[in-house]
Tab-separated table of C-alpha atoms in Angstrom:
chain	number	residue	atom	x	y	z
A	187	MET	CA	8.426	-117.108	-86.455
A	188	ASP	CA	7.817	-113.753	-84.755
A	189	ILE	CA	4.029	-113.463	-84.592
A	190	SER	CA	0.909	-115.575	-84.907
A	191	VAL	CA	-2.245	-113.514	-85.374
A	192	VAL	CA	-5.311	-115.483	-84.250
A	193	ILE	CA	-8.701	-114.337	-85.533
A	194	PRO	CA	-11.927	-116.175	-84.572
A	195	LEU	CA	-14.853	-115.267	-86.789
A	196	LEU	CA	-18.514	-115.904	-87.474
A	197	ASN	CA	-20.113	-114.578	-90.667
A	198	GLU	CA	-17.534	-111.870	-91.408
A	199	GLU	CA	-17.021	-112.399	-95.161
A	200	GLU	CA	-17.082	-108.661	-95.927
A	201	SER	CA	-14.362	-107.634	-93.488
A	202	LEU	CA	-11.839	-110.441	-94.054
A	203	PRO	CA	-10.086	-109.168	-97.231
A	204	GLU	CA	-9.567	-105.683	-95.757
A	205	LEU	CA	-8.366	-107.117	-92.443
A	206	ALA	CA	-5.904	-109.525	-94.096
A	207	THR	CA	-4.481	-106.740	-96.292
A	208	TRP	CA	-4.099	-104.423	-93.315
A	209	ILE	CA	-2.309	-107.037	-91.204
A	210	ASN	CA	0.014	-107.923	-94.072
A	211	ARG	CA	0.940	-104.255	-94.554
A	212	VAL	CA	1.777	-103.847	-90.853
A	213	MET	CA	3.906	-106.995	-90.882
A	214	GLN	CA	5.808	-105.967	-94.000
A	215	GLU	CA	6.494	-102.473	-92.668
A	216	ASN	CA	7.928	-103.892	-89.434
A	217	HIS	CA	9.746	-106.851	-91.055
A	218	PHE	CA	7.972	-109.446	-88.948
A	219	SER	CA	7.770	-113.093	-89.904
A	220	TYR	CA	4.183	-114.096	-89.247
A	221	GLU	CA	1.137	-116.240	-89.815
A	222	ILE	CA	-2.557	-115.389	-89.697
A	223	ILE	CA	-4.832	-118.122	-88.354
A	224	PHE	CA	-8.499	-117.576	-89.181
A	225	VAL	CA	-10.913	-119.828	-87.283
A	226	ASP	CA	-14.325	-120.046	-88.925
A	227	ASP	CA	-16.696	-120.867	-86.088
A	228	GLY	CA	-19.447	-122.419	-88.183
A	229	SER	CA	-20.205	-119.446	-90.476
A	230	THR	CA	-23.256	-119.690	-92.715
A	231	ASP	CA	-22.033	-117.098	-95.205
A	232	ASP	CA	-19.026	-117.357	-97.572
A	233	SER	CA	-16.375	-116.658	-94.945
A	234	TRP	CA	-14.568	-119.962	-95.540
A	235	GLN	CA	-14.469	-119.429	-99.295
A	236	VAL	CA	-13.034	-115.958	-98.709
A	237	ILE	CA	-10.341	-117.433	-96.458
A	238	GLY	CA	-9.461	-119.910	-99.211
A	239	ARG	CA	-9.035	-117.121	-101.751
A	240	LEU	CA	-6.940	-115.086	-99.321
A	241	ARG	CA	-4.749	-118.134	-98.743
A	242	GLU	CA	-4.072	-118.328	-102.494
A	243	GLN	CA	-2.883	-114.712	-102.439
A	244	ASN	CA	-0.882	-114.959	-99.204
A	245	PRO	CA	0.649	-118.282	-98.053
A	246	GLN	CA	1.023	-116.899	-94.515
A	247	ILE	CA	-2.735	-117.227	-94.078
A	248	ARG	CA	-4.008	-120.407	-92.504
A	249	GLY	CA	-7.539	-121.492	-91.668
A	250	ILE	CA	-9.574	-123.803	-89.463
A	251	LYS	CA	-13.274	-124.385	-90.113
A	252	PHE	CA	-15.546	-125.867	-87.464
A	253	GLN	CA	-18.349	-128.135	-88.574
A	254	ARG	CA	-20.741	-126.098	-86.444
A	255	ASN	CA	-20.693	-123.106	-84.130
A	256	TYR	CA	-18.829	-123.912	-80.905
A	257	GLY	CA	-18.094	-120.406	-79.639
A	258	LYS	CA	-15.096	-118.133	-79.298
A	259	SER	CA	-13.367	-120.190	-76.605
A	260	ALA	CA	-13.279	-123.265	-78.813
A	261	ALA	CA	-11.946	-121.211	-81.731
A	262	LEU	CA	-9.158	-119.738	-79.621
A	263	ASN	CA	-8.249	-123.098	-78.110
A	264	GLU	CA	-7.786	-124.746	-81.515
A	265	ALA	CA	-5.839	-121.777	-82.883
A	266	PHE	CA	-3.580	-121.733	-79.823
A	267	ARG	CA	-2.732	-125.370	-80.461
A	268	ALA	CA	-1.737	-124.571	-84.028
A	269	ALA	CA	0.068	-121.260	-83.423
A	270	GLN	CA	3.837	-121.245	-84.037
A	271	GLY	CA	4.806	-117.613	-83.396
A	272	ASP	CA	6.907	-116.527	-80.409
A	273	VAL	CA	4.212	-113.937	-79.712
A	274	VAL	CA	0.523	-114.697	-80.256
A	275	ILE	CA	-1.875	-111.824	-80.866
A	276	THR	CA	-5.630	-112.251	-80.870
A	277	MET	CA	-8.089	-109.854	-82.440
A	278	ASP	CA	-11.665	-109.805	-83.650
A	279	ALA	CA	-12.525	-110.066	-87.321
A	280	ASP	CA	-14.970	-107.150	-87.475
A	281	LEU	CA	-12.326	-104.405	-88.053
A	282	GLN	CA	-13.069	-102.823	-84.676
A	283	ASP	CA	-9.569	-103.850	-83.558
A	284	SER	CA	-6.698	-102.058	-85.306
A	285	PRO	CA	-3.747	-104.132	-86.612
A	286	ASP	CA	-1.628	-100.986	-86.173
A	287	GLU	CA	-1.488	-101.945	-82.482
A	288	ILE	CA	0.482	-105.118	-83.295
A	289	PRO	CA	4.064	-103.722	-83.186
A	290	GLU	CA	3.672	-102.242	-79.691
A	291	LEU	CA	1.868	-105.325	-78.369
A	292	TYR	CA	4.737	-107.418	-79.723
A	293	ARG	CA	7.349	-105.126	-78.159
A	294	MET	CA	5.711	-105.285	-74.727
A	295	ILE	CA	5.965	-109.089	-74.760
A	296	LYS	CA	9.510	-109.317	-76.184
A	297	ASP	CA	11.209	-106.280	-74.623
A	298	ASP	CA	9.192	-105.552	-71.481
A	299	ARG	CA	8.891	-109.283	-70.742
A	300	TYR	CA	5.161	-109.334	-70.109
A	301	ASP	CA	3.499	-112.736	-70.161
A	302	LEU	CA	0.235	-111.247	-71.401
A	303	VAL	CA	-0.866	-107.778	-72.497
A	304	SER	CA	-4.568	-106.970	-72.684
A	305	GLY	CA	-6.032	-104.169	-74.749
A	306	TRP	CA	-8.110	-101.460	-73.080
A	307	LYS	CA	-10.707	-99.799	-75.272
A	308	LYS	CA	-10.739	-96.606	-73.264
A	309	VAL	CA	-12.876	-94.819	-75.873
A	310	ARG	CA	-15.634	-97.058	-77.179
A	311	TYR	CA	-18.108	-96.675	-80.020
A	312	ASP	CA	-20.635	-99.140	-78.642
A	313	ASN	CA	-24.079	-98.313	-77.289
A	314	THR	CA	-23.665	-96.711	-73.854
A	315	LEU	CA	-26.714	-98.302	-72.225
A	316	THR	CA	-26.502	-101.825	-73.629
A	317	LYS	CA	-22.723	-102.302	-73.734
A	318	ASN	CA	-20.574	-99.619	-72.134
A	319	ILE	CA	-22.258	-99.374	-68.721
A	320	PRO	CA	-22.728	-103.165	-68.281
A	321	SER	CA	-19.107	-103.630	-69.383
A	322	LYS	CA	-17.844	-101.247	-66.669
A	323	ILE	CA	-19.840	-103.068	-63.977
A	324	TYR	CA	-18.706	-106.432	-65.305
A	325	ASN	CA	-15.014	-105.456	-65.333
A	326	ALA	CA	-15.218	-103.937	-61.841
A	327	ALA	CA	-16.527	-107.263	-60.540
A	328	ASN	CA	-13.784	-109.078	-62.427
A	329	ARG	CA	-11.061	-106.958	-60.856
A	330	ARG	CA	-12.432	-107.482	-57.364
A	331	MET	CA	-12.835	-111.246	-57.639
A	332	SER	CA	-9.751	-112.116	-59.700
A	333	GLY	CA	-7.295	-109.587	-58.275
A	334	ILE	CA	-6.142	-108.738	-61.820
A	335	GLN	CA	-6.275	-104.995	-62.371
A	336	LEU	CA	-7.431	-104.797	-65.986
A	337	HIS	CA	-9.973	-102.249	-67.186
A	338	ASP	CA	-11.221	-104.390	-70.082
A	339	MET	CA	-10.617	-108.082	-69.461
A	340	ASN	CA	-12.930	-109.099	-72.307
A	341	CYS	CA	-11.100	-107.078	-74.974
A	342	GLY	CA	-10.406	-109.331	-77.949
A	343	LEU	CA	-7.118	-107.587	-78.737
A	344	LYS	CA	-4.431	-109.234	-76.627
A	345	SER	CA	-0.843	-110.414	-76.968
A	346	TYR	CA	0.703	-113.449	-75.315
A	347	ASN	CA	4.035	-115.050	-74.815
A	348	LYS	CA	3.874	-118.381	-76.631
A	349	LYS	CA	4.444	-120.235	-73.336
A	350	VAL	CA	1.179	-118.849	-71.983
A	351	ILE	CA	-1.096	-120.089	-74.742
A	352	LYS	CA	0.604	-123.485	-74.765
A	353	SER	CA	0.064	-123.836	-71.010
A	354	ILE	CA	-3.656	-123.089	-70.714
A	355	GLU	CA	-6.836	-124.674	-71.999
A	356	VAL	CA	-9.677	-122.382	-73.046
A	357	TYR	CA	-13.066	-124.078	-72.739
A	358	GLY	CA	-16.758	-123.303	-72.379
A	359	GLU	CA	-17.037	-119.511	-72.409
A	360	MET	CA	-13.750	-118.904	-70.598
A	361	HIS	CA	-12.233	-116.727	-73.343
A	362	ARG	CA	-13.384	-113.782	-71.217
A	363	TYR	CA	-11.061	-114.929	-68.454
A	364	ILE	CA	-7.856	-115.899	-70.216
A	365	PRO	CA	-5.873	-113.515	-67.950
A	366	VAL	CA	-7.290	-115.408	-64.950
A	367	LEU	CA	-6.387	-118.758	-66.525
A	368	ALA	CA	-2.885	-117.431	-67.174
A	369	LYS	CA	-2.568	-116.220	-63.589
A	370	TRP	CA	-3.600	-119.578	-62.164
A	371	ALA	CA	-1.060	-121.235	-64.493
A	372	GLY	CA	1.675	-119.140	-62.880
A	373	PHE	CA	2.022	-116.318	-65.423
A	374	ARG	CA	1.656	-113.223	-63.270
A	375	LYS	CA	3.237	-110.424	-65.299
A	376	ILE	CA	0.043	-109.179	-66.925
A	377	GLY	CA	-0.023	-105.739	-68.514
A	378	GLU	CA	-2.475	-103.452	-70.243
A	379	LYS	CA	-2.338	-101.138	-73.237
A	380	VAL	CA	-4.836	-98.499	-74.352
A	381	VAL	CA	-5.924	-99.494	-77.863
A	382	GLU	CA	-8.037	-97.929	-80.567
A	383	HIS	CA	-11.639	-99.043	-80.823
A	384	ARG	CA	-13.143	-98.508	-84.252
A	385	LYS	CA	-16.760	-98.326	-85.342
A	386	ARG	CA	-18.114	-101.496	-86.887
A	387	LYS	CA	-17.912	-101.245	-90.662
A	388	TYR	CA	-19.722	-104.401	-91.752
A	389	GLY	CA	-22.317	-106.730	-90.287
A	390	VAL	CA	-23.751	-106.755	-86.778
A	391	SER	CA	-22.501	-107.723	-83.320
A	392	LYS	CA	-22.735	-111.425	-82.491
A	393	PHE	CA	-23.095	-110.831	-78.733
A	394	GLY	CA	-26.204	-109.949	-76.744
A	395	TRP	CA	-27.249	-109.284	-73.149
A	396	ASP	CA	-26.833	-112.937	-72.228
A	397	ARG	CA	-23.046	-112.590	-72.367
A	398	PHE	CA	-23.090	-110.464	-69.187
A	399	ILE	CA	-25.188	-113.011	-67.280
A	400	ASN	CA	-23.066	-115.885	-68.551
A	401	GLY	CA	-19.954	-113.839	-67.850
A	402	PHE	CA	-20.673	-113.496	-64.129
A	403	LEU	CA	-21.524	-117.202	-63.869
A	404	ASP	CA	-18.270	-118.060	-65.638
A	405	LEU	CA	-16.358	-115.769	-63.292
A	406	LEU	CA	-17.709	-117.658	-60.273
A	407	SER	CA	-16.888	-120.945	-61.981
A	408	ILE	CA	-13.330	-120.055	-62.911
A	409	THR	CA	-12.653	-118.594	-59.459
A	410	PHE	CA	-13.736	-121.877	-57.895
A	411	VAL	CA	-11.883	-124.009	-60.439
A	412	GLY	CA	-8.719	-121.951	-60.103
A	413	LYS	CA	-8.651	-122.330	-56.329
A	414	PHE	CA	-10.041	-125.809	-55.806
A	415	SER	CA	-9.798	-127.839	-59.054
A	416	LYS	CA	-6.808	-129.788	-57.714
A	417	ARG	CA	-8.120	-130.012	-54.143
A	418	PRO	CA	-11.963	-130.063	-54.110
A	419	MET	CA	-11.980	-131.665	-50.657
A	420	HIS	CA	-10.533	-128.440	-49.246
A	421	PHE	CA	-13.742	-126.670	-50.256
A	422	PHE	CA	-16.404	-129.321	-49.752
A	423	GLY	CA	-14.653	-130.794	-46.722
A	424	VAL	CA	-14.626	-127.523	-44.781
A	425	TRP	CA	-18.320	-126.900	-45.337
A	426	GLY	CA	-19.123	-130.560	-44.758
A	427	MET	CA	-17.296	-130.505	-41.445
A	428	LEU	CA	-19.040	-127.275	-40.425
A	429	PHE	CA	-22.533	-128.626	-41.106
A	430	PHE	CA	-21.741	-132.013	-39.562
A	431	MET	CA	-20.399	-130.449	-36.371
A	432	ILE	CA	-23.434	-128.164	-36.063
A	433	GLY	CA	-25.730	-131.151	-36.453
A	434	PHE	CA	-23.674	-133.379	-34.146
A	435	PHE	CA	-23.457	-130.931	-31.259
A	436	SER	CA	-27.118	-129.972	-31.620
A	437	ALA	CA	-28.084	-133.646	-31.400
A	438	LEU	CA	-25.680	-134.167	-28.482
A	439	TYR	CA	-27.313	-131.295	-26.594
A	440	LEU	CA	-30.749	-132.830	-27.117
A	441	VAL	CA	-29.573	-136.258	-25.933
A	442	ILE	CA	-27.936	-134.826	-22.796
A	443	ALA	CA	-31.077	-132.784	-22.088
A	444	LYS	CA	-33.138	-135.952	-22.357
A	445	ILE	CA	-30.837	-137.784	-19.951
A	446	VAL	CA	-30.999	-134.956	-17.432
A	447	SER	CA	-34.773	-134.604	-17.659
A	448	ALA	CA	-36.949	-137.539	-18.559
A	449	ASP	CA	-39.799	-135.157	-19.424
A	450	PHE	CA	-37.663	-133.455	-22.117
A	451	SER	CA	-39.094	-134.279	-25.571
A	452	ILE	CA	-36.549	-134.582	-28.367
A	453	THR	CA	-38.674	-135.246	-31.437
A	454	ASN	CA	-41.099	-132.392	-30.785
A	455	ARG	CA	-38.391	-129.745	-30.982
A	456	PRO	CA	-37.271	-127.921	-34.188
A	457	GLY	CA	-33.643	-128.407	-33.101
A	458	PHE	CA	-34.006	-132.165	-33.628
A	459	TYR	CA	-34.875	-131.773	-37.307
A	460	ILE	CA	-32.310	-129.021	-37.801
A	461	SER	CA	-29.571	-131.233	-36.371
A	462	LEU	CA	-30.584	-134.184	-38.570
A	463	THR	CA	-30.653	-131.967	-41.651
A	464	ALA	CA	-27.251	-130.484	-40.834
A	465	VAL	CA	-25.695	-133.942	-40.382
A	466	VAL	CA	-27.142	-135.144	-43.701
A	467	ILE	CA	-25.887	-132.042	-45.535
A	468	GLY	CA	-22.462	-132.430	-43.935
A	469	VAL	CA	-22.187	-136.061	-45.049
A	470	GLN	CA	-23.304	-135.137	-48.575
A	471	LEU	CA	-20.689	-132.406	-48.824
A	472	PHE	CA	-18.008	-134.839	-47.661
A	473	LEU	CA	-19.114	-137.296	-50.351
A	474	ALA	CA	-19.073	-134.484	-52.950
A	475	GLY	CA	-15.500	-133.709	-51.905
A	476	PHE	CA	-14.398	-137.343	-52.242
A	477	ILE	CA	-16.064	-137.679	-55.642
A	478	GLY	CA	-14.481	-134.407	-56.754
A	479	GLU	CA	-11.061	-135.708	-55.693
A	480	LEU	CA	-11.576	-138.876	-57.736
A	481	ILE	CA	-12.708	-136.916	-60.792
A	482	SER	CA	-9.875	-134.377	-60.577
A	483	ARG	CA	-7.298	-137.161	-60.351
A	484	ASN	CA	-8.677	-139.270	-63.209
A	485	ALA	CA	-10.447	-136.935	-65.686
A	486	PRO	CA	-8.589	-136.632	-69.028
A	487	GLY	CA	-9.719	-133.007	-69.393
A	488	ARG	CA	-9.687	-133.045	-73.175
A	489	ASN	CA	-11.065	-130.275	-75.358
A	490	SER	CA	-12.123	-131.672	-78.751
A	491	TYR	CA	-14.265	-130.246	-81.567
A	492	LEU	CA	-15.384	-131.391	-84.999
A	493	ILE	CA	-13.234	-129.668	-87.607
A	494	GLU	CA	-14.679	-129.734	-91.102
A	495	ALA	CA	-11.615	-128.446	-92.973
A	496	THR	CA	-8.236	-126.749	-92.604
A	497	THR	CA	-5.978	-124.825	-94.957
A	498	GLY	CA	-2.272	-124.183	-94.560
A	499	LEU	CA	-2.006	-126.376	-91.469
A	500	ASP	CA	-0.565	-129.838	-91.003
A	501	SER	CA	-3.262	-132.451	-90.577
């Protein structure tokens, strides 16, 4: 199979028929073999019923319905497990991403040998104050911390070599950082393509200001996990040693001073309490490192969600 199109959605019943028809037209024109995987992330409207009707009209459509809302990362993770195409393309369900971008995104993976290609919505139709400006700041921080030079890391329109999506696990809110996950997994040929951003036709945005706050916290988390998940002692041990040595040598100085001068008072000096505190912190950090090592070596690391129903997929 050439392409798997993965579409997470939440309450998008109005846009689904138009989106499915558009994707099918693009695939037929370019003679691609394909599947469309819709993931209903706990919609409260008739999105799942619409997917069922679309499946009756087009057997290439498949669906996964979560029992409740888990978030975009969970939806992508389950769809990635099910995807069979050599190239996997993700897009949003709100018609702001254009399926006409699919052929070039496919070509960049197959012919140019990119591992991942991220869309760049260079011209956006979102609110400048609430979305565009925060997005620019957010992406600048991403580039600096991750070392991946993408203008729009959070763009939902991306294409992947199948090996990439089968090698990573998307969890929590880490869908914003799939390029970082791919990089840490060893897939370093990451490209970018300017894509069309369309005005929303139906419904309202499902994301608010909290995504920028959560985004920066997730960036710190994934940077730490990427560097130290397999060797937590390298992080906690260094800081533990630093604090312990500060405390030890401070205490040693006080003891020597007491030996030299009997009138020297140890317990009345701030350095005594600072040294004790530093030693305690150092020991705690060492213990955190040891516990982290045990967890990293024994944690199953599974990513499981309650799935209410599927259509077109093997059970």
